[in-house]
Amino acid sequence: MSRRPVRFARQALILQICLITLVTAIGFVLVASLLDRNLVDQYGQRALAVARSVAADSDLSGAVARGDLPRVREQADRARAATDALFIVVTDRNGIRLSHPDPARIGEPVSTDPSWVLTGHEVVDVQRGTLGLSARGKVPLRTPDGTIVGQVSVGFDAEDISVALLRLIGTTAAFTGGALLVGVAGAAWLTRMLKRRTLGLEPQELAELVRQREAVLYGIREGVLAVDAEGRVSVRNSEAERLLDTSIEVGTPVEALGIPARLRDVLLERRPVDNLITVTGDRTLVANHRPVVRGGTELGSVLTLLDRTDLETLSRELDSVRSMTDTLRAQRHEFTNRLHTLSGLLQTGRNQEAVEYVQALSSGSVAGLGPAAEAVRDPYLVAFLSAKKSVAAERGVELELGETSWVPSAVVAPVEVMTVVGNLVDNAIDAARLGSARPARVEVDLLADGATLHLSVVDTGDGVPESLREKIFTEGVSSKDAEGSGLGLALSRQAARSLSGDVQLTDTGEQPGTVFVAVLPDVLETGDLPTQEATL
């Protein structure tokens, strides 16, 4: 049976305790060594200072010079009692003791070589003598005229040094033990905090989570943008940067992100959103947003983005085909009605009326768009505008094709063209219907210039408010209060700019209403196109 491995938090705790103990022990040994060295040096300097003080007494040097031994012993004993020294030994010029705590030692030579001191030098050391181990200070004894007549040796018991050292080491040990306990407590707290911050996960589990996170974030086709509770970006993948066409740094505030206004509002308000359509650059995106709450605590929110550009293109193309089919179906019914009318006139012998009816049809409009419809040769545009005319009529709006319209060739980019025309016409119909001017009208002008299509849409609505004119093409900005508005013009400009063209709002002068113009390069078939003057 395999043993369960020790958890990382416990390993870290043990390692920290061992490290703290090792550092504390080394520090304690170093401090004890320094204390011992300093105490020995202090006691030696103390002995030297006492020896100098005793040697400075001229009465003592005079007594030594005269050989007055009782006087020498008296002064040495008095000095030893005053300084609490272990011994004060005075010798003559030959190193013979003239005083000693043990009277039996008087008259004997000292236990160490006195020649160095008797030549005029001072000595500080720790030596073992007749009274045991002691810290000693030795100085030459001089008469007032400077003649060396002997030496003075002062010693302090080494046991005093040991007692003082033990006292200091005890104090140091107490502080060291306290520091060790604080270090161990700190290590335990740090380990507990580390365990709480990592949710009890082991390093290998954290590494696996990071690998899985990277695989999920960068292995999916959806863009992911996460925001923390403080409104700053915490996670984003490269797909989100690609779809939003901007560089996003972790820690950036939401307010500073270069993203569409709708997405920014969603992130700031932290409200759940499903399948929000947004436009950025040349892409149409579907966004979903969810706040993240755990244990009653708000952690932030997550925004996911899906590229719907291809799907939106197919949807537009299908709408164009459906509009053309509806128009052709309506034209078929209208043509059938005309044939029935003509057949009835002929069957009842009203030949003259039949001729007049045919002439009226020949000079009439195509699909109800007026005479200018004959100058528009593209079936997509004719079918689309015919269908929109019926829609506009149902809403009480009269849709007309401008008399100067002229498109002698077919459209080669029907999806983009229908997106621009459709959104502009739909907005114009709504503006005219809601406007105060009557009759409500919309006029569409189409003019070919080589392969470039120029488009203008004029309505009789109340116009765009001055405060919105500069940002009317921004996604989410609309002069209407209806929810979901503010996308059509953004899509129109996106489609136009994908063709290297553009859509603009122009000034109507003193006339009421709104005028949008669009320039769509390379959307018409080229070749030997007739000029507008030739057709007229």
Coordinates of C-alpha atoms in Angstrom, one line a residue:
M1 CA 0.0 0.0 0.0
S2 CA 1.6 3.3 -1.1
R3 CA 1.9 6.1 1.4
R4 CA -0.1 9.2 0.9
P5 CA 2.2 12.1 -0.2
V6 CA 2.7 14.9 2.2
R7 CA 0.6 17.9 1.1
F8 CA 2.4 21.0 -0.2
A9 CA 1.1 23.3 2.6
R10 CA 2.5 20.9 5.2
Q11 CA 5.8 20.6 3.4
A12 CA 6.1 24.4 3.2
L13 CA 5.3 24.7 6.9
I14 CA 8.0 22.1 7.9
L15 CA 10.5 23.7 5.6
Q16 CA 9.9 27.1 7.0
I17 CA 10.1 25.9 10.6
C18 CA 13.4 24.1 9.8
L19 CA 14.8 27.2 8.1
I20 CA 13.7 29.5 10.9
T21 CA 15.2 27.1 13.5
L22 CA 18.5 26.8 11.6
V23 CA 18.8 30.6 11.2
T24 CA 18.0 31.2 14.8
A25 CA 20.5 28.6 16.0
I26 CA 23.3 30.0 13.8
G27 CA 22.5 33.5 15.1
F28 CA 22.5 32.4 18.7
V29 CA 25.9 30.7 18.3
L30 CA 27.3 33.8 16.7
V31 CA 25.9 36.1 19.4
A32 CA 27.2 33.8 22.2
S33 CA 30.7 33.8 20.6
L34 CA 30.7 37.6 20.2
L35 CA 29.5 38.0 23.8
D36 CA 32.3 35.7 25.1
R37 CA 34.9 37.5 23.1
N38 CA 33.7 40.9 24.2
L39 CA 33.5 39.9 27.9
V40 CA 37.1 38.5 27.9
D41 CA 38.3 41.7 26.2
Q42 CA 36.3 43.9 28.7
Y43 CA 37.8 42.0 31.7
G44 CA 41.3 42.2 30.3
Q45 CA 41.0 46.0 29.7
R46 CA 39.6 46.3 33.2
A47 CA 42.6 44.4 34.6
L48 CA 45.0 46.6 32.6
A49 CA 43.2 49.8 33.8
V50 CA 43.6 48.7 37.4
A51 CA 47.3 47.7 36.9
R52 CA 48.0 51.2 35.4
S53 CA 46.2 52.9 38.3
V54 CA 48.3 50.9 40.9
A55 CA 51.5 51.4 39.0
A56 CA 50.9 55.2 38.8
D57 CA 51.3 55.4 42.7
S58 CA 54.8 56.9 43.3
D59 CA 54.7 55.6 46.9
L60 CA 54.5 52.0 45.6
S61 CA 57.4 52.5 43.2
G62 CA 59.4 54.1 45.9
A63 CA 58.7 51.2 48.3
V64 CA 59.8 48.7 45.7
A65 CA 63.0 50.7 45.0
R66 CA 63.8 50.8 48.7
G67 CA 62.8 47.1 49.3
D68 CA 60.1 48.1 51.8
L69 CA 58.1 44.9 51.5
P70 CA 55.5 45.6 54.2
R71 CA 54.6 48.9 52.5
V72 CA 54.4 47.1 49.1
R73 CA 52.1 44.4 50.5
E74 CA 49.9 46.9 52.3
Q75 CA 49.3 49.0 49.2
A76 CA 48.7 45.9 47.0
D77 CA 46.2 44.4 49.4
R78 CA 44.4 47.7 49.7
A79 CA 44.1 48.0 46.0
R80 CA 42.9 44.4 45.6
A81 CA 40.2 44.9 48.1
A82 CA 39.1 48.1 46.5
T83 CA 38.9 46.7 43.0
D84 CA 37.6 43.2 43.9
A85 CA 40.5 41.7 41.8
L86 CA 41.5 38.1 42.1
F87 CA 45.1 39.2 42.7
I88 CA 47.4 42.2 42.5
V89 CA 51.1 41.0 42.3
V90 CA 54.0 43.4 42.5
T91 CA 57.4 42.2 41.5
D92 CA 60.9 43.7 41.6
R93 CA 63.3 44.2 38.6
N94 CA 64.0 40.4 38.6
G95 CA 60.5 39.2 38.5
I96 CA 60.4 38.2 42.2
R97 CA 57.0 38.6 43.9
L98 CA 56.9 41.3 46.5
S99 CA 53.1 40.8 47.1
H100 CA 50.7 38.1 46.6
P101 CA 47.3 37.0 48.0
D102 CA 49.0 33.8 49.2
P103 CA 51.8 34.9 51.5
A104 CA 53.6 31.7 50.8
R105 CA 54.2 32.8 47.2
I106 CA 56.0 36.0 48.2
G107 CA 59.7 35.8 47.3
E108 CA 59.1 33.4 44.4
P109 CA 59.5 34.3 40.8
V110 CA 56.3 34.8 38.8
S111 CA 54.8 31.9 36.8
T112 CA 55.1 33.7 33.5
D113 CA 58.1 35.3 31.8
P114 CA 58.2 39.0 33.0
S115 CA 61.0 40.1 30.6
W116 CA 58.6 41.7 28.0
V117 CA 56.9 43.8 30.7
L118 CA 60.1 44.7 32.4
T119 CA 61.4 46.1 29.1
G120 CA 58.6 48.7 29.1
H121 CA 55.6 47.0 27.4
E122 CA 52.1 46.3 28.6
V123 CA 50.4 42.9 28.3
V124 CA 46.7 41.9 28.3
D125 CA 45.9 38.1 28.2
V126 CA 44.0 35.2 29.7
Q127 CA 46.4 32.8 31.4
R128 CA 46.4 30.1 34.1
G129 CA 48.5 30.9 37.1
T130 CA 48.8 29.8 40.7
L131 CA 45.3 31.1 41.4
G132 CA 43.7 29.5 38.4
L133 CA 42.5 30.9 35.1
S134 CA 42.3 34.7 35.0
A135 CA 42.2 37.7 32.7
R136 CA 45.4 39.6 33.4
G137 CA 46.8 43.1 32.8
K138 CA 50.5 43.7 33.3
V139 CA 52.3 47.1 33.3
P140 CA 55.8 48.1 34.2
L141 CA 56.4 49.9 37.5
R142 CA 58.3 53.1 37.1
T143 CA 59.9 55.6 39.6
P144 CA 59.1 59.3 39.1
D145 CA 62.3 59.6 37.0
G146 CA 61.0 56.8 34.6
T147 CA 63.3 54.0 35.8
I148 CA 61.6 50.6 35.7
V149 CA 61.9 49.0 39.1
G150 CA 59.4 46.1 38.6
Q151 CA 55.9 45.3 37.3
V152 CA 52.3 45.3 38.5
S153 CA 50.2 42.3 37.5
V154 CA 46.4 42.4 38.1
G155 CA 44.0 39.5 37.4
F156 CA 40.3 38.9 37.5
D157 CA 38.8 35.5 38.0
A158 CA 37.7 33.8 34.8
E159 CA 34.7 32.4 36.7
D160 CA 33.3 35.9 36.8
I161 CA 33.5 36.0 33.0
S162 CA 31.6 32.7 32.8
V163 CA 28.9 33.9 35.2
A164 CA 28.4 37.2 33.2
L165 CA 28.5 35.2 29.9
L166 CA 25.9 32.8 31.2
R167 CA 23.7 35.6 32.3
L168 CA 23.8 37.3 28.9
I169 CA 23.4 34.1 27.0
G170 CA 20.3 33.4 29.1
T171 CA 18.8 36.7 28.1
T172 CA 19.8 36.1 24.5
A173 CA 18.3 32.6 24.6
A174 CA 15.0 34.1 25.9
F175 CA 14.8 36.6 23.0
T176 CA 15.9 33.9 20.5
G177 CA 13.2 31.5 21.8
G178 CA 10.6 34.3 21.5
A179 CA 11.8 35.0 17.9
L180 CA 11.6 31.4 17.1
L181 CA 8.0 31.1 18.4
V182 CA 7.0 34.2 16.4
G183 CA 8.7 32.8 13.3
V184 CA 6.9 29.5 13.7
A185 CA 3.6 31.2 14.3
G186 CA 4.1 33.4 11.2
A187 CA 5.0 30.4 9.1
A188 CA 1.9 28.6 10.2
W189 CA -0.3 31.6 9.5
L190 CA 1.3 32.0 6.1
T191 CA 0.8 28.4 5.3
R192 CA -2.9 28.6 6.3
M193 CA -3.4 31.8 4.2
L194 CA -1.7 30.1 1.2
K195 CA -4.0 27.1 1.6
R196 CA -7.0 29.4 1.8
R197 CA -6.0 31.4 -1.2
T198 CA -5.3 28.4 -3.3
L199 CA -8.6 26.7 -2.1
G200 CA -6.6 23.8 -0.8
L201 CA -5.3 22.8 -4.2
E202 CA -1.9 21.3 -4.6
P203 CA 0.7 22.9 -7.0
Q204 CA 0.2 20.2 -9.6
E205 CA -3.5 20.7 -9.4
L206 CA -3.0 24.5 -9.9
A207 CA -0.7 23.8 -12.9
E208 CA -3.3 21.5 -14.4
L209 CA -6.0 24.1 -13.9
V210 CA -3.9 26.7 -15.7
R211 CA -3.3 24.4 -18.6
Q212 CA -7.0 23.6 -18.8
R213 CA -7.8 27.3 -18.6
E214 CA -5.4 28.1 -21.4
A215 CA -6.8 25.2 -23.5
V216 CA -10.3 26.4 -23.0
L217 CA -9.7 30.1 -23.5
Y218 CA -7.5 29.8 -26.6
G219 CA -9.0 26.6 -28.1
I220 CA -12.5 27.8 -28.7
R221 CA -13.9 30.0 -31.4
E222 CA -15.8 32.2 -29.0
G223 CA -14.3 35.4 -27.6
V224 CA -14.3 35.5 -23.8
L225 CA -13.9 38.7 -21.8
A226 CA -14.2 38.5 -18.0
V227 CA -14.5 41.5 -15.7
D228 CA -13.8 41.5 -11.9
A229 CA -16.0 43.0 -9.2
E230 CA -14.1 46.3 -9.5
G231 CA -14.9 46.7 -13.2
R232 CA -11.5 45.8 -14.5
V233 CA -10.6 43.2 -17.1
S234 CA -9.4 40.0 -15.4
V235 CA -9.4 37.5 -18.3
R236 CA -9.5 37.7 -22.1
N237 CA -8.5 35.5 -24.9
S238 CA -7.0 36.3 -28.3
E239 CA -10.3 35.5 -30.0
A240 CA -12.0 38.3 -28.1
E241 CA -9.3 40.8 -29.2
R242 CA -9.7 39.6 -32.8
L243 CA -13.5 39.9 -32.8
L244 CA -13.5 43.3 -31.1
D245 CA -10.6 44.5 -33.2
T246 CA -8.7 46.0 -30.3
S247 CA -5.9 45.2 -27.9
I248 CA -7.1 44.5 -24.3
E249 CA -4.7 44.5 -21.4
V250 CA -5.6 42.7 -18.1
G251 CA -6.4 45.3 -15.5
T252 CA -7.9 47.8 -17.9
P253 CA -11.1 49.5 -16.6
V254 CA -14.2 48.8 -18.6
E255 CA -14.7 52.6 -19.3
A256 CA -11.3 52.6 -21.1
L257 CA -12.0 49.7 -23.5
G258 CA -12.4 50.5 -27.1
I259 CA -15.5 48.4 -27.6
P260 CA -19.0 49.1 -28.9
A261 CA -21.1 51.2 -26.6
R262 CA -23.7 48.5 -26.1
L263 CA -21.2 46.0 -24.8
R264 CA -19.6 48.7 -22.6
D265 CA -23.1 49.5 -21.1
V266 CA -23.8 45.8 -20.5
L267 CA -20.5 45.3 -18.7
L268 CA -20.9 48.4 -16.5
E269 CA -24.5 47.6 -15.6
R270 CA -23.7 43.8 -15.1
R271 CA -27.1 42.7 -16.3
P272 CA -27.6 39.4 -18.0
V273 CA -28.0 39.6 -21.8
D274 CA -28.8 36.9 -24.4
N275 CA -28.0 37.1 -28.1
L276 CA -27.3 40.8 -28.3
I277 CA -26.5 41.8 -31.9
T278 CA -23.6 44.2 -32.1
V279 CA -21.4 45.6 -34.8
T280 CA -17.6 46.2 -34.6
G281 CA -15.4 46.9 -37.5
D282 CA -16.5 44.7 -40.4
R283 CA -18.0 42.1 -38.2
T284 CA -21.5 41.4 -36.8
L285 CA -21.3 39.8 -33.4
V286 CA -23.7 38.0 -31.0
A287 CA -22.9 38.7 -27.4
N288 CA -24.0 36.9 -24.2
H289 CA -23.3 38.3 -20.7
R290 CA -23.7 36.7 -17.3
P291 CA -22.8 38.0 -13.8
V292 CA -20.8 35.6 -11.7
V293 CA -21.9 35.3 -8.0
R294 CA -20.6 32.7 -5.6
G295 CA -21.6 32.3 -2.0
G296 CA -23.6 35.6 -2.2
T297 CA -20.5 37.5 -3.2
E298 CA -20.4 39.2 -6.6
L299 CA -17.2 38.1 -8.3
G300 CA -17.7 40.0 -11.6
S301 CA -19.1 39.0 -15.0
V302 CA -18.3 37.1 -18.2
L303 CA -19.0 38.3 -21.8
T304 CA -18.9 35.8 -24.6
L305 CA -18.7 36.8 -28.3
L306 CA -19.6 34.8 -31.4
D307 CA -18.8 36.0 -34.9
R308 CA -22.1 36.0 -36.9
T309 CA -20.8 37.9 -39.9
D310 CA -21.2 34.9 -42.3
L311 CA -24.6 34.0 -41.0
E312 CA -25.7 37.6 -41.2
T313 CA -24.5 37.8 -44.8
L314 CA -26.5 34.7 -45.7
S315 CA -29.5 36.2 -43.9
R316 CA -29.3 39.4 -45.8
E317 CA -29.0 37.5 -49.1
L318 CA -32.0 35.4 -48.2
D319 CA -34.0 38.5 -47.4
S320 CA -33.1 40.0 -50.7
V321 CA -34.2 36.8 -52.6
R322 CA -37.4 36.7 -50.5
S323 CA -38.2 40.4 -51.4
M324 CA -37.6 39.8 -55.1
T325 CA -39.7 36.6 -55.0
D326 CA -42.6 38.5 -53.3
T327 CA -42.4 41.3 -55.8
L328 CA -42.4 38.8 -58.8
R329 CA -45.4 37.1 -57.3
A330 CA -47.2 40.4 -57.0
Q331 CA -46.2 41.3 -60.5
R332 CA -47.5 37.9 -61.8
H333 CA -50.9 38.6 -60.2
E334 CA -50.9 42.1 -61.5
F335 CA -50.0 40.9 -65.0
T336 CA -52.7 38.2 -64.9
N337 CA -55.3 40.9 -63.9
R338 CA -54.2 43.1 -66.9
L339 CA -54.4 40.1 -69.3
H340 CA -57.9 39.4 -68.0
T341 CA -58.9 43.0 -68.5
L342 CA -57.5 43.1 -72.0
S343 CA -59.1 39.8 -72.9
G344 CA -62.5 41.1 -71.6
L345 CA -62.3 44.2 -73.7
L346 CA -61.4 42.3 -76.8
Q347 CA -64.1 39.7 -76.3
T348 CA -66.8 42.4 -75.9
G349 CA -65.7 44.1 -79.1
R350 CA -64.2 47.2 -77.4
N351 CA -61.2 47.3 -79.6
Q352 CA -60.6 51.0 -79.2
E353 CA -60.7 50.7 -75.5
A354 CA -58.3 47.7 -75.7
V355 CA -55.8 49.8 -77.7
E356 CA -56.0 52.7 -75.3
Y357 CA -55.5 50.3 -72.4
V358 CA -52.4 48.8 -73.9
Q359 CA -51.0 52.3 -74.6
A360 CA -51.7 53.3 -71.0
L361 CA -49.8 50.2 -69.8
S362 CA -46.9 50.9 -72.1
S363 CA -46.5 54.5 -70.8
G364 CA -47.1 53.5 -67.2
S365 CA -44.8 52.5 -64.4
V366 CA -42.9 49.3 -63.7
A367 CA -44.2 47.7 -60.6
G368 CA -45.6 51.0 -59.5
L369 CA -42.3 52.8 -59.2
G370 CA -43.0 55.4 -61.8
P371 CA -41.3 56.1 -65.2
A372 CA -37.8 56.2 -63.7
A373 CA -38.0 52.5 -62.9
E374 CA -37.3 51.7 -66.6
A375 CA -33.9 53.3 -66.2
V376 CA -33.0 50.9 -63.4
R377 CA -32.0 47.6 -65.1
D378 CA -31.0 45.7 -62.0
P379 CA -33.6 43.1 -60.9
Y380 CA -32.5 43.2 -57.3
L381 CA -33.1 46.9 -56.9
V382 CA -36.4 46.9 -58.8
A383 CA -37.8 43.9 -56.9
F384 CA -36.6 45.3 -53.6
L385 CA -38.0 48.8 -54.1
S386 CA -41.3 47.4 -55.4
A387 CA -41.7 45.3 -52.3
K388 CA -40.8 48.2 -50.0
K389 CA -43.3 50.4 -51.9
S390 CA -46.0 48.0 -50.8
V391 CA -44.8 47.9 -47.3
A392 CA -44.6 51.7 -47.2
A393 CA -48.1 52.0 -48.6
E394 CA -49.5 49.8 -45.8
R395 CA -47.9 52.3 -43.3
G396 CA -49.3 55.3 -45.0
V397 CA -46.0 56.4 -46.6
E398 CA -45.6 57.0 -50.4
L399 CA -42.3 55.6 -51.7
E400 CA -41.0 56.9 -55.0
L401 CA -38.0 56.4 -57.2
G402 CA -36.4 59.6 -58.2
E403 CA -36.8 60.8 -61.7
T404 CA -33.1 61.2 -62.3
S405 CA -32.4 57.6 -61.3
W406 CA -30.2 55.7 -63.8
V407 CA -28.7 52.3 -63.3
P408 CA -27.9 50.7 -66.7
S409 CA -26.2 47.5 -65.4
A410 CA -26.7 44.8 -62.9
V411 CA -25.5 44.8 -59.3
V412 CA -22.5 42.4 -58.6
A413 CA -22.6 42.7 -54.8
P414 CA -26.4 42.4 -54.1
V415 CA -26.0 41.4 -50.4
E416 CA -24.0 44.5 -49.4
V417 CA -26.1 46.8 -51.7
M418 CA -29.4 45.5 -50.3
T419 CA -28.1 45.9 -46.8
V420 CA -27.3 49.6 -47.4
V421 CA -30.5 50.3 -49.4
G422 CA -32.7 48.3 -47.2
N423 CA -31.6 49.8 -43.8
L424 CA -31.7 53.4 -45.2
V425 CA -35.2 52.9 -46.8
D426 CA -36.6 51.2 -43.7
N427 CA -35.3 54.0 -41.5
A428 CA -36.8 56.6 -43.9
I429 CA -40.2 54.9 -44.0
D430 CA -40.3 54.8 -40.1
A431 CA -39.2 58.5 -40.0
A432 CA -41.8 59.6 -42.5
R433 CA -44.5 57.7 -40.8
L434 CA -43.7 59.1 -37.4
G435 CA -43.1 62.6 -38.7
S436 CA -45.5 65.5 -38.6
A437 CA -45.4 66.3 -42.3
R438 CA -48.2 65.0 -44.6
P439 CA -48.3 63.4 -47.0
A440 CA -45.5 61.2 -45.7
R441 CA -43.1 60.5 -48.5
V442 CA -39.8 58.8 -49.2
E443 CA -37.8 59.4 -52.3
V444 CA -34.9 57.1 -53.4
D445 CA -32.4 58.2 -56.1
L446 CA -30.1 55.7 -57.7
L447 CA -27.3 56.9 -60.1
A448 CA -24.6 54.9 -61.7
D449 CA -21.1 56.3 -62.3
G450 CA -19.2 53.6 -64.0
A451 CA -19.1 50.7 -61.5
T452 CA -19.9 53.0 -58.6
L453 CA -23.5 53.3 -57.3
H454 CA -24.6 56.6 -55.8
L455 CA -27.6 56.4 -53.5
S456 CA -29.7 59.1 -51.7
V457 CA -32.7 58.5 -49.5
V458 CA -34.9 61.5 -48.6
D459 CA -37.8 61.4 -46.1
T460 CA -40.3 63.9 -44.8
G461 CA -39.8 63.0 -41.2
D462 CA -38.9 65.4 -38.4
G463 CA -35.1 64.9 -39.0
V464 CA -32.2 63.8 -36.8
P465 CA -31.8 65.9 -33.5
E466 CA -28.7 68.1 -33.6
S467 CA -27.3 66.3 -30.5
L468 CA -27.3 62.9 -32.4
R469 CA -26.0 64.0 -35.8
E470 CA -22.3 63.4 -35.0
K471 CA -22.9 59.9 -33.6
I472 CA -26.0 58.6 -35.4
F473 CA -23.9 55.9 -37.0
T474 CA -22.7 54.6 -33.7
E475 CA -24.2 51.3 -32.6
G476 CA -27.0 51.8 -30.1
V477 CA -27.6 55.5 -31.0
S478 CA -31.0 56.2 -32.4
S479 CA -33.5 59.0 -32.7
K480 CA -36.2 56.4 -31.9
D481 CA -37.0 55.2 -28.3
A482 CA -37.8 51.7 -29.4
E483 CA -35.8 48.9 -27.8
G484 CA -33.4 47.2 -30.2
S485 CA -33.0 50.3 -32.4
G486 CA -29.7 51.9 -33.3
L487 CA -28.3 49.0 -35.3
G488 CA -29.5 49.6 -38.9
L489 CA -27.3 52.6 -39.7
A490 CA -24.3 51.0 -38.1
L491 CA -24.9 47.9 -40.3
S492 CA -25.3 50.2 -43.4
R493 CA -22.1 52.0 -42.8
Q494 CA -20.3 48.7 -42.1
A495 CA -21.5 47.2 -45.3
A496 CA -20.6 50.3 -47.3
R497 CA -17.1 50.5 -45.8
S498 CA -16.5 46.8 -46.5
L499 CA -16.8 47.9 -50.2
S500 CA -14.4 50.9 -49.6
G501 CA -17.5 53.2 -49.7
D502 CA -19.3 55.1 -47.0
V503 CA -22.7 56.3 -45.8
Q504 CA -23.2 59.9 -44.7
L505 CA -26.0 62.1 -43.2
T506 CA -26.2 65.4 -45.2
D507 CA -27.8 68.7 -44.5
T508 CA -31.3 69.3 -45.9
G509 CA -31.0 73.1 -45.7
E510 CA -34.2 74.7 -44.6
Q511 CA -36.3 71.7 -45.8
P512 CA -37.7 69.3 -43.1
G513 CA -36.7 65.7 -43.1
T514 CA -33.5 63.7 -43.5
V515 CA -31.1 63.0 -46.4
F516 CA -28.8 60.0 -46.3
V517 CA -26.3 59.5 -49.1
A518 CA -24.2 56.5 -49.9
V519 CA -21.3 55.8 -52.3
L520 CA -20.8 52.1 -53.2
P521 CA -17.7 51.6 -55.4
D522 CA -17.4 48.5 -57.7
V523 CA -20.9 47.2 -57.2
L524 CA -22.1 47.4 -60.8
E525 CA -21.1 45.4 -63.8
T526 CA -18.6 47.2 -66.1
G527 CA -18.2 47.1 -69.9
D528 CA -19.6 49.1 -72.7
L529 CA -22.2 51.0 -70.6
P530 CA -24.4 53.5 -72.3
T531 CA -24.2 57.1 -71.1
Q532 CA -27.1 58.7 -69.3
E533 CA -27.4 61.3 -72.1
A534 CA -27.7 58.5 -74.7
T535 CA -30.5 56.8 -72.9
L536 CA -32.4 60.0 -72.5

